[in-house]
């Protein structure tokens, strides 16, 4: 007999990491009149859909299967987008947890008929959860930052995650306190 205990049947094998560049992608789309709002500029919801589409593609590539949007931390609109703009949505995995991933997205726009460089018009951070065929969470490979910029994004993503978790905790504590005081929501 040995002093070592047998390995647990539920032992989780390590998933090899993937570099940031493995799932990075760009989605490009030309804006038309059907994309406009009442002000004549491109509707924010159209841009948000493109952001979610690009982020979803990146999350699925990184995780090797289906991934669903769990949250959109932040969507900043920096400049209006106009009809005729060619919009480029650039996305990459910034950070991974056990079953979730933060995807960072930059939105650039350029006039379809001009040679000027694109302008950043928006940015967003989304959290995706990898799911199996039954919709249950599944493990994702760790992301391996490749550049200093990737390492900075990884660190910033950890800060955003800590803030998300602290905000969720504070809200739950407040709700419990109000319920204990007899308030019904």
PDB file of C-alpha atoms in Angstrom, residues 10 19 32 44 47 55 79 88 91 95 97-98 109 117 137-139 142 144 154 163 176 182:
ATOM      1  CA  UNK A  10     -13.827  14.261 -10.711  1.00  0.00           C
ATOM      2  CA  UNK A  19      -2.976  33.339 -27.145  1.00  0.00           C
ATOM      3  CA  UNK A  32     -27.193  52.447 -44.725  1.00  0.00           C
ATOM      4  CA  UNK A  44     -26.886  53.063 -31.097  1.00  0.00           C
ATOM      5  CA  UNK A  47     -23.807  49.510 -33.252  1.00  0.00           C
ATOM      6  CA  UNK A  55     -17.745  39.709 -29.306  1.00  0.00           C
ATOM      7  CA  UNK A  79     -18.620  59.968 -32.020  1.00  0.00           C
ATOM      8  CA  UNK A  88     -15.047  48.110 -38.218  1.00  0.00           C
ATOM      9  CA  UNK A  91     -12.827  42.352 -30.665  1.00  0.00           C
ATOM     10  CA  UNK A  95      -9.490  37.886 -19.623  1.00  0.00           C
ATOM     11  CA  UNK A  97     -12.223  32.847 -15.707  1.00  0.00           C
ATOM     12  CA  UNK A  98     -13.326  29.251 -15.262  1.00  0.00           C
ATOM     13  CA  UNK A 109     -15.605  54.247 -38.592  1.00  0.00           C
ATOM     14  CA  UNK A 117      -7.753  56.772 -41.408  1.00  0.00           C
ATOM     15  CA  UNK A 137     -21.595  26.439 -18.133  1.00  0.00           C
ATOM     16  CA  UNK A 138     -18.456  24.767 -19.452  1.00  0.00           C
ATOM     17  CA  UNK A 139     -14.771  25.458 -18.875  1.00  0.00           C
ATOM     18  CA  UNK A 142      -7.133  30.508 -20.204  1.00  0.00           C
ATOM     19  CA  UNK A 144      -2.449  34.096 -22.793  1.00  0.00           C
ATOM     20  CA  UNK A 154      -5.904  41.582 -18.861  1.00  0.00           C
ATOM     21  CA  UNK A 163     -16.020  45.926  -9.408  1.00  0.00           C
ATOM     22  CA  UNK A 176     -31.481  41.552   2.259  1.00  0.00           C
ATOM     23  CA  UNK A 182     -40.038  44.654   6.083  1.00  0.00           C
TER      24      UNK A 182
END
